[in-house]
Short mmCIF file of C-alpha atoms and ligand atoms in Angstrom, two decimals:
data_model
loop_
_atom_site.label_atom_id
_atom_site.label_comp_id
_atom_site.label_asym_id
_atom_site.label_seq_id
_atom_site.Cartn_x
_atom_site.Cartn_y
_atom_site.Cartn_z
CA UNK A 1 23.45 11.04 105.60
CA UNK A 2 24.07 14.66 106.69
CA UNK A 3 21.93 16.34 109.35
CA UNK A 4 19.78 19.20 107.90
CA UNK A 5 19.59 20.84 111.34
CA UNK A 6 23.32 21.54 111.10
CA UNK A 7 23.69 24.66 108.98
CA UNK A 8 26.65 26.29 107.27
CA UNK A 9 26.67 29.65 105.47
CA UNK A 10 28.57 30.77 102.41
CA UNK A 11 28.98 34.56 102.55
CA UNK A 12 29.46 36.60 99.38
CA UNK A 13 29.72 40.34 98.78
CA UNK A 14 30.40 43.47 100.76
CA UNK A 15 30.62 44.36 104.45
CA UNK A 16 26.95 45.35 104.42
CA UNK A 17 25.98 41.90 103.19
CA UNK A 18 28.31 40.38 105.80
CA UNK A 19 26.10 41.92 108.48
CA UNK A 20 23.16 40.12 106.87
CA UNK A 21 25.13 36.86 106.95
CA UNK A 22 25.85 37.40 110.65
CA UNK A 23 22.16 38.16 111.20
CA UNK A 24 21.09 34.96 109.39
CA UNK A 25 23.48 32.94 111.58
CA UNK A 26 22.12 34.65 114.69
CA UNK A 27 18.52 33.95 113.71
CA UNK A 28 19.34 30.28 112.96
CA UNK A 29 21.03 29.92 116.33
CA UNK A 30 18.04 31.55 118.04
CA UNK A 31 15.91 28.80 116.43
CA UNK A 32 18.15 26.16 118.03
CA UNK A 33 19.86 25.10 114.81
CA UNK A 34 23.51 24.05 114.97
CA UNK A 35 25.90 26.34 113.14
CA UNK A 36 28.83 24.62 111.48
CA UNK A 37 31.90 26.77 110.94
CA UNK A 38 32.78 24.87 107.76
CA UNK A 39 30.82 23.11 105.01
CA UNK A 40 31.86 19.71 106.32
CA UNK A 41 29.26 18.25 108.64
CA UNK A 42 26.45 20.61 107.58
CA UNK A 43 23.27 19.18 106.07
CA UNK A 44 21.88 22.56 105.08
CA UNK A 45 23.93 25.22 103.29
CA UNK A 46 22.75 28.83 103.04
CA UNK A 47 24.35 30.99 100.33
CA UNK A 48 24.03 34.70 101.05
CA UNK A 49 24.53 36.09 97.58
CA UNK A 50 25.79 39.30 95.93
CA UNK A 51 24.66 40.60 92.53
CA UNK A 52 26.13 44.10 92.38
CA UNK A 53 28.01 43.59 89.13
CA UNK A 54 28.63 40.80 86.59
CA UNK A 55 31.64 39.13 88.27
CA UNK A 56 29.86 39.12 91.66
CA UNK A 57 26.76 37.60 90.09
CA UNK A 58 28.87 34.91 88.40
CA UNK A 59 30.51 34.11 91.73
CA UNK A 60 27.10 33.73 93.39
CA UNK A 61 25.80 31.46 90.62
CA UNK A 62 28.95 29.33 90.81
CA UNK A 63 28.52 28.97 94.59
CA UNK A 64 24.90 27.84 94.11
CA UNK A 65 25.90 25.30 91.47
CA UNK A 66 28.68 23.99 93.68
CA UNK A 67 26.28 23.28 96.54
CA UNK A 68 23.65 21.82 94.20
CA UNK A 69 26.31 19.41 93.00
CA UNK A 70 27.06 18.42 96.60
CA UNK A 71 23.32 17.91 97.13
CA UNK A 72 23.11 15.75 94.00
CA UNK A 73 26.03 13.69 95.38
CA UNK A 74 24.15 13.20 98.65
CA UNK A 75 26.72 15.19 100.66
CA UNK A 76 24.08 17.68 101.84
CA UNK A 77 20.28 17.73 102.16
CA UNK A 78 19.22 21.31 101.58
CA UNK A 79 20.41 24.31 99.58
CA UNK A 80 19.06 27.76 100.56
CA UNK A 81 19.72 30.95 98.60
CA UNK A 82 19.32 34.41 100.16
CA UNK A 83 20.50 37.97 99.59
CA UNK A 84 20.97 40.37 96.70
CA UNK A 85 20.73 37.88 93.82
CA UNK A 86 17.26 36.83 95.04
CA UNK A 87 16.25 40.45 95.67
CA UNK A 88 17.29 41.46 92.18
CA UNK A 89 15.85 38.58 90.12
CA UNK A 90 13.07 37.43 92.45
CA UNK A 91 11.12 34.39 91.23
CA UNK A 92 12.96 34.36 87.86
CA UNK A 93 15.83 32.83 89.82
CA UNK A 94 13.72 29.77 90.69
CA UNK A 95 13.70 28.83 86.99
CA UNK A 96 17.49 29.03 86.77
CA UNK A 97 17.99 26.88 89.90
CA UNK A 98 14.96 24.54 90.28
CA UNK A 99 16.88 22.22 92.64
CA UNK A 100 17.28 24.91 95.31
CA UNK A 101 15.07 24.12 98.33
CA UNK A 102 14.39 27.66 99.46
CA UNK A 103 14.88 31.22 98.17
CA UNK A 104 14.64 34.20 100.51
CA UNK A 105 14.44 37.89 99.63
CA UNK A 106 16.30 40.41 101.85
CA UNK A 107 14.49 40.83 105.16
CA UNK A 108 15.23 40.61 108.90
CA UNK A 109 15.59 36.91 108.18
CA UNK A 110 13.37 35.73 111.03
CA UNK A 111 11.15 33.95 108.48
CA UNK A 112 14.15 32.31 106.83
CA UNK A 113 15.37 30.80 110.11
CA UNK A 114 11.89 29.45 110.88
CA UNK A 115 11.58 27.90 107.42
CA UNK A 116 15.00 26.22 107.71
CA UNK A 117 14.08 24.91 111.18
CA UNK A 118 10.81 23.53 109.78
CA UNK A 119 12.58 21.96 106.80
CA UNK A 120 15.05 20.30 109.18
CA UNK A 121 12.17 18.57 110.98
CA UNK A 122 10.54 17.49 107.71
CA UNK A 123 7.72 20.03 107.83
CA UNK A 124 6.56 21.44 104.50
CA UNK A 125 7.71 24.99 103.88
CA UNK A 126 7.22 27.47 101.02
CA UNK A 127 10.03 27.33 98.43
CA UNK A 128 10.14 31.10 98.13
CA UNK A 129 10.08 33.68 100.93
CA UNK A 130 9.04 37.17 99.88
CA UNK A 131 10.29 40.11 101.93
CA UNK A 132 6.80 41.60 102.00
CA UNK A 133 8.01 45.16 101.60
CA UNK A 134 11.06 47.19 102.48
CA UNK A 135 13.16 45.99 105.38
CA UNK A 136 12.60 48.22 108.40
CA UNK A 137 15.69 50.18 109.50
CA UNK A 138 15.63 48.47 112.87
CA UNK A 139 18.33 47.35 115.27
CA UNK A 140 20.43 44.42 113.91
CA UNK A 141 20.11 42.24 116.98
CA UNK A 142 21.31 38.65 117.50
CA UNK A 143 24.24 38.78 115.03
CA UNK A 144 26.79 35.97 115.16
CA UNK A 145 29.91 38.00 114.36
CA UNK A 146 32.04 36.64 111.53
CA UNK A 147 34.74 39.28 112.01
CA UNK A 148 37.59 39.00 114.54
CA UNK A 149 36.41 40.41 117.88
CA UNK A 150 38.72 43.43 117.42
CA UNK A 151 36.17 45.06 115.13
CA UNK A 152 32.62 44.82 113.87
CA UNK A 153 30.78 46.40 110.98
CA UNK A 154 27.84 48.56 112.06
CA UNK A 155 25.18 49.22 109.44
CA UNK A 156 23.80 52.73 110.07
CA UNK A 157 21.16 52.86 107.32
CA UNK A 158 19.60 50.88 104.50
CA UNK A 159 19.22 51.79 100.83
CA UNK A 160 20.25 54.75 98.71
CA UNK A 161 18.54 57.81 97.17
CA UNK A 162 21.24 58.47 94.58
CA UNK A 163 20.72 57.42 90.95
CA UNK A 164 24.19 56.56 89.76
CA UNK A 165 23.57 55.34 86.25
CA UNK A 166 25.68 52.17 86.55
CA UNK A 167 24.41 51.01 89.94
CA UNK A 168 21.81 48.35 90.77
CA UNK A 169 21.94 48.80 94.54
CA UNK A 170 18.95 51.17 94.92
CA UNK A 171 16.84 48.64 92.99
CA UNK A 172 18.01 45.91 95.39
CA UNK A 173 18.21 47.69 98.75
CA UNK A 174 15.54 50.40 98.16
CA UNK A 175 15.55 54.11 99.09
CA UNK A 176 17.56 55.51 102.00
CA UNK A 177 16.27 54.73 105.54
CA UNK A 178 18.35 55.67 108.59
CA UNK A 179 18.47 53.52 111.72
CA UNK A 180 17.66 55.43 114.90
CA UNK A 181 20.53 56.87 116.93
CA UNK A 182 19.30 55.17 120.12
CA UNK A 183 19.27 51.78 118.36
CA UNK A 184 22.77 52.30 116.96
CA UNK A 185 24.19 53.27 120.35
CA UNK A 186 22.58 50.21 121.90
CA UNK A 187 23.99 47.99 119.12
CA UNK A 188 27.40 49.56 119.79
CA UNK A 189 27.11 48.81 123.52
CA UNK A 190 26.21 45.20 122.74
CA UNK A 191 29.15 44.85 120.35
CA UNK A 192 31.57 46.39 122.84
CA UNK A 193 30.15 44.03 125.46
CA UNK A 194 31.29 41.12 123.28
CA UNK A 195 34.83 42.50 123.12
CA UNK A 196 34.67 44.63 119.98
CA UNK A 197 37.03 47.67 120.04
CA UNK A 198 36.49 49.22 116.58
CA UNK A 199 33.18 50.06 114.92
CA UNK A 200 33.29 50.23 111.12
CA UNK A 201 30.29 52.28 110.02
CA UNK A 202 28.79 51.00 106.77
CA UNK A 203 25.82 51.96 104.59
CA UNK A 204 25.09 52.56 100.93
CA UNK A 205 25.64 56.27 101.64
CA UNK A 206 26.76 56.89 105.25
CA UNK A 207 26.76 60.68 104.78
CA UNK A 208 22.98 60.59 104.24
CA UNK A 209 22.49 59.16 107.73
CA UNK A 210 20.00 61.14 109.82
CA UNK A 211 18.68 63.40 107.03
CA UNK A 212 15.32 61.58 107.23
CA UNK A 213 15.30 62.33 110.99
CA UNK A 214 16.67 65.91 111.01
CA UNK A 215 20.01 64.70 112.26
CA UNK A 216 23.43 64.58 110.63
CA UNK A 217 26.19 61.94 110.56
CA UNK A 218 28.60 63.86 112.89
CA UNK A 219 26.02 63.57 115.70
CA UNK A 220 26.01 59.79 115.32
CA UNK A 221 29.79 59.49 115.03
CA UNK A 222 30.23 61.54 118.22
CA UNK A 223 27.63 59.50 120.13
CA UNK A 224 29.33 56.25 119.11
CA UNK A 225 32.82 57.57 119.85
CA UNK A 226 31.63 58.59 123.33
CA UNK A 227 30.15 55.14 124.02
CA UNK A 228 32.05 53.35 126.81
CA UNK A 229 34.49 50.79 125.48
CA UNK A 230 34.51 52.06 121.90
CA UNK A 231 38.17 52.64 121.00
CA UNK A 232 37.84 53.49 117.32
CA UNK A 233 35.01 54.61 115.01
CA UNK A 234 35.68 54.41 111.26
CA UNK A 235 33.47 55.98 108.59
CA UNK A 236 33.08 54.07 105.31
CA UNK A 237 30.97 54.75 102.18
CA UNK A 238 30.75 58.56 102.39
CA UNK A 239 29.30 60.37 99.35
CA UNK A 240 31.28 63.41 98.14
CA UNK A 241 28.31 65.73 97.55
CA UNK A 242 26.50 67.52 100.42
CA UNK A 243 29.36 66.39 102.66
CA UNK A 244 28.66 67.07 106.41
CA UNK A 245 31.75 69.21 107.03
CA UNK A 246 31.27 69.23 110.82
CA UNK A 247 32.59 65.68 110.58
CA UNK A 248 36.11 67.00 109.99
CA UNK A 249 36.35 68.26 113.57
CA UNK A 250 35.74 64.72 114.85
CA UNK A 251 38.11 63.17 112.30
CA UNK A 252 40.80 65.68 113.37
CA UNK A 253 40.30 65.89 117.12
CA UNK A 254 38.31 63.02 118.63
CA UNK A 255 40.68 60.38 120.07
CA UNK A 256 38.20 57.58 119.27
CA UNK A 257 37.50 58.56 115.66
CA UNK A 258 39.92 57.22 113.05
CA UNK A 259 41.64 59.99 111.05
CA UNK A 260 40.42 58.16 108.03
CA UNK A 261 37.54 58.39 105.55
CA UNK A 262 36.31 56.06 102.84
CA UNK A 263 34.69 58.28 100.17
CA UNK A 264 34.04 56.53 96.83
CA UNK A 265 34.28 59.14 94.03
CA UNK A 266 34.08 56.70 91.09
CA UNK A 267 35.74 59.19 88.70
CA UNK A 268 36.98 62.80 88.43
CA UNK A 269 36.46 63.68 84.78
CA UNK A 270 33.33 65.84 84.60
CA UNK A 271 31.91 64.21 81.42
CA UNK A 272 32.20 60.83 83.17
CA UNK A 273 30.59 62.06 86.38
CA UNK A 274 27.73 63.49 84.31
CA UNK A 275 27.27 60.21 82.40
CA UNK A 276 27.43 58.31 85.71
CA UNK A 277 24.75 60.66 87.06
CA UNK A 278 26.99 61.44 90.02
CA UNK A 279 26.35 64.77 91.72
CA UNK A 280 29.02 67.44 91.32
CA UNK A 281 31.80 68.00 88.77
CA UNK A 282 35.46 67.02 88.67
CA UNK A 283 36.22 70.36 90.31
CA UNK A 284 33.84 69.57 93.18
CA UNK A 285 35.54 66.20 93.70
CA UNK A 286 39.01 67.80 93.78
CA UNK A 287 37.83 70.59 96.09
CA UNK A 288 36.23 68.07 98.45
CA UNK A 289 39.40 65.97 98.70
CA UNK A 290 41.54 69.12 99.05
CA UNK A 291 39.36 70.54 101.82
CA UNK A 292 39.37 67.20 103.68
CA UNK A 293 43.17 67.08 103.54
CA UNK A 294 43.39 70.72 104.64
CA UNK A 295 40.89 70.48 107.51
CA UNK A 296 42.17 67.08 108.71
CA UNK A 297 45.98 67.05 108.47
CA UNK A 298 47.34 63.52 107.99
CA UNK A 299 43.94 62.06 107.06
CA UNK A 300 43.98 58.78 105.12
CA UNK A 301 41.41 58.93 102.33
CA UNK A 302 40.23 55.71 100.78
CA UNK A 303 38.30 55.87 97.53
CA UNK A 304 36.85 53.72 94.77
CA UNK A 305 37.32 54.35 91.04
CA UNK A 306 35.32 52.93 88.14
CA UNK A 307 37.29 52.65 84.89
CA UNK A 308 36.12 51.93 81.37
CA UNK A 309 32.71 53.64 81.63
CA UNK A 310 31.02 54.25 78.24
CA UNK A 311 32.46 57.31 76.52
CA UNK A 312 35.61 57.44 78.67
CA UNK A 313 38.64 58.93 76.86
CA UNK A 314 42.39 58.61 77.48
CA UNK A 315 42.34 62.22 78.74
CA UNK A 316 39.67 61.27 81.31
CA UNK A 317 41.90 58.46 82.55
CA UNK A 318 44.88 60.81 82.75
CA UNK A 319 42.78 63.08 84.99
CA UNK A 320 42.12 60.18 87.36
CA UNK A 321 45.79 59.20 87.49
CA UNK A 322 46.75 62.83 88.14
CA UNK A 323 44.19 63.00 90.97
CA UNK A 324 45.70 59.90 92.62
CA UNK A 325 49.14 61.53 92.43
CA UNK A 326 48.09 65.07 93.40
CA UNK A 327 46.11 63.95 96.45
CA UNK A 328 48.48 61.11 97.33
CA UNK A 329 45.66 58.56 97.39
CA UNK A 330 47.30 55.36 98.66
CA UNK A 331 44.14 53.42 99.62
CA UNK A 332 42.29 53.02 96.32
CA UNK A 333 39.98 50.26 95.13
CA UNK A 334 39.34 50.25 91.37
CA UNK A 335 36.88 48.33 89.19
CA UNK A 336 36.21 48.02 85.49
CA UNK A 337 32.74 48.96 84.33
CA UNK A 338 30.21 46.10 84.17
CA UNK A 339 27.14 46.69 82.01
CA UNK A 340 24.12 45.90 84.19
CA UNK A 341 20.71 45.31 82.62
CA UNK A 342 18.05 47.69 83.86
CA UNK A 343 20.54 50.51 84.51
CA UNK A 344 20.59 53.77 82.53
CA UNK A 345 24.29 53.23 81.79
CA UNK A 346 23.40 50.05 79.88
CA UNK A 347 21.70 52.25 77.25
CA UNK A 348 24.75 54.46 76.68
CA UNK A 349 26.89 54.38 73.54
CA UNK A 350 30.66 54.56 73.38
CA UNK A 351 31.33 51.16 74.96
CA UNK A 352 35.00 50.83 75.97
CA UNK A 353 36.51 47.46 74.93
CA UNK A 354 37.17 45.24 77.97
CA UNK A 355 40.91 45.02 77.30
CA UNK A 356 41.15 48.84 77.16
CA UNK A 357 39.15 49.09 80.40
CA UNK A 358 41.55 46.65 82.03
CA UNK A 359 44.60 48.59 80.78
CA UNK A 360 43.15 51.76 82.29
CA UNK A 361 42.35 49.91 85.53
CA UNK A 362 45.96 48.65 85.69
CA UNK A 363 47.33 52.16 85.00
CA UNK A 364 45.33 53.61 87.89
CA UNK A 365 46.50 50.86 90.25
CA UNK A 366 50.09 51.43 89.16
CA UNK A 367 49.78 55.10 90.09
CA UNK A 368 48.21 54.07 93.36
CA UNK A 369 51.01 51.61 94.13
CA UNK A 370 53.68 54.28 93.64
CA UNK A 371 51.88 56.57 96.11
CA UNK A 372 51.36 53.66 98.49
CA UNK A 373 55.03 52.59 98.54
CA UNK A 374 56.08 56.16 99.28
CA UNK A 375 53.46 56.55 102.05
CA UNK A 376 54.38 53.25 103.70
CA UNK A 377 58.13 53.90 103.51
CA UNK A 378 57.63 57.36 105.04
CA UNK A 379 56.29 55.71 108.21
CA UNK A 380 59.37 53.51 108.79
CA UNK A 381 60.82 54.30 112.22
CA UNK A 382 57.49 55.78 113.37
CA UNK A 383 55.75 54.53 116.54
CA UNK A 384 51.98 54.20 116.48
CA UNK A 385 48.99 52.44 118.02
CA UNK A 386 47.40 49.36 116.45
CA UNK A 387 44.46 47.08 117.21
CA UNK A 388 45.27 43.38 116.90
CA UNK A 389 42.93 41.46 114.57
CA UNK A 390 44.75 38.12 114.64
CA UNK A 391 46.68 37.12 117.75
CA UNK A 392 50.16 35.61 117.70
CA UNK A 393 49.12 32.50 119.62
CA UNK A 394 49.48 30.13 116.67
CA UNK A 395 52.30 31.57 114.58
CA UNK A 396 54.22 33.99 116.82
CA UNK A 397 53.16 36.77 114.45
CA UNK A 398 50.15 38.98 115.09
CA UNK A 399 48.22 40.89 112.43
CA UNK A 400 47.01 44.35 113.40
CA UNK A 401 45.81 47.65 111.93
CA UNK A 402 46.61 51.27 112.60
CA UNK A 403 43.92 53.91 112.13
CA UNK A 404 44.96 54.39 108.47
CA UNK A 405 43.86 50.89 107.45
CA UNK A 406 40.30 49.63 107.30
CA UNK A 407 39.68 45.90 107.71
CA UNK A 408 39.47 43.64 104.68
CA UNK A 409 40.16 46.35 102.06
CA UNK A 410 43.39 48.11 103.11
CA UNK A 411 46.75 46.97 104.45
CA UNK A 412 47.82 45.77 107.89
CA UNK A 413 50.81 45.55 110.22
CA UNK A 414 52.66 42.34 111.11
CA UNK A 415 54.02 42.17 114.65
CA UNK A 416 56.64 39.55 115.50
CA UNK A 417 55.78 39.11 119.19
CA UNK A 418 54.39 36.42 121.50
CA UNK A 419 51.30 36.72 123.67
CA UNK A 420 49.20 39.08 121.54
CA UNK A 421 45.47 38.41 121.21
CA UNK A 422 42.69 39.75 118.98
CA UNK A 423 41.39 42.98 120.48
CA UNK A 424 44.67 44.01 122.10
CA UNK A 425 45.66 47.64 121.58
CA UNK A 426 49.45 48.07 121.53
CA UNK A 427 52.17 50.49 120.52
CA UNK A 428 54.50 49.35 117.75
CA UNK A 429 57.38 50.67 115.67
CA UNK A 430 57.46 50.14 111.89
CA UNK A 431 60.80 48.55 111.07
CA UNK A 432 60.22 47.23 107.56
CA UNK A 433 57.84 46.42 104.71
CA UNK A 434 56.77 42.98 103.50
CA UNK A 435 56.37 42.07 99.81
CA UNK A 436 52.84 43.57 99.78
CA UNK A 437 53.94 46.84 101.39
CA UNK A 438 52.44 45.93 104.77
CA UNK A 439 54.40 47.27 107.73
CA UNK A 440 56.55 44.81 109.66
CA UNK A 441 56.56 46.03 113.23
CA UNK A 442 58.20 45.52 116.59
CA UNK A 443 56.26 45.82 119.82
CA UNK A 444 57.12 48.93 121.85
CA UNK A 445 57.07 47.87 125.52
CA UNK A 446 55.34 49.97 128.22
S1 SF4 B 501 25.76 56.13 95.91
FE1 SF4 B 501 26.62 54.07 95.79
S2 SF4 B 501 24.94 52.66 96.30
FE2 SF4 B 501 24.04 54.68 95.81
S3 SF4 B 501 23.49 54.57 93.66
FE3 SF4 B 501 25.54 55.49 93.79
S4 SF4 B 501 27.01 53.78 93.63
FE4 SF4 B 501 24.98 52.91 94.08
#
């Protein structure tokens, strides 16, 4: 018989949802519940779901079914479902999964932890926890970090005011709400206090931060970069339109700001951007990338591309591939379009067959890989600073990242050296490439 007061969490989705998973774990721990690092030994399993697109939704549903099967086999007592799938489908979800013990909409998760604590002591609890309105953009306190202590994600705002025609996120996370600068600096101090060296700024649209408070993102980035103990600030999820160009000074000059920017553009063909209801034209996208590369020499730009959108032509795809080549975009994530009910895009004609969408996706990644191999090879023999994410204690090889690689989504550097621990900042020399184009490095003493 498993103990329902021992809780394990299955995390699904993006870095923003990972912060929610860490918050749920923190709240559970605050309530005196035991957190189990693995599924074994836990009597209650919480699944923090994602429902952004079809494949993510399928993954969440499979995870729920897997735990319900374990419950049916008597391996666990309670199954709890939280996150974006609940927020999107609300009580309809209870009909699809009647054996789930508790559903929770997105909130600060205090109520969820209390309900799980009550369930563990046999008290009756509601089977469905409503959020009761939009989540306040408050400080994310009490997180149990799931990332190596070298870095932590820092959510700077909630929600999004854009209306991209393919996207469900505004309907899940609501309109844009910035967190206060004072709260974010205090969160940063707390994270640094626990050994974190790099802050990865995340949001639905990080470039909108502060506009609801007459502030702008560069002010926040500077305040965080100036916070004692912060070694690296990285900006993710920038939106190309209304870009806060003062940011380029910090990206270029501030020693604690990574010369790096994640700026999802989704596409560059103007007819596609129009149909996606993205602000700006293909020319605006190209000008924005060009100006970034001009104003911040050596910047690494990461972007996201969506292929196979209704109405997309071969010429449109050629434009994307040319953009990857012209701007030497080596850090590119690409997806194939997923028709999402309730979105404007789902009403559009000109559906691209899935196999064609996948061919286009593969062609874009092929162009990316050629740029990537060239960029990585060009750094051989170079010496640079890295932050260690995984120490070499166990294997004799450490895993680290230079400023041109974000955690989880980009590449890394392998260092064959003893005695390195997560959080160490060291100088290395790139001496080779592994089969995935990651740098193989030697430690540079002194
Ligand atoms: S900016 Fe991003 S989160 Fe906002 S609607 Fe567009 S794709 Fe969705």
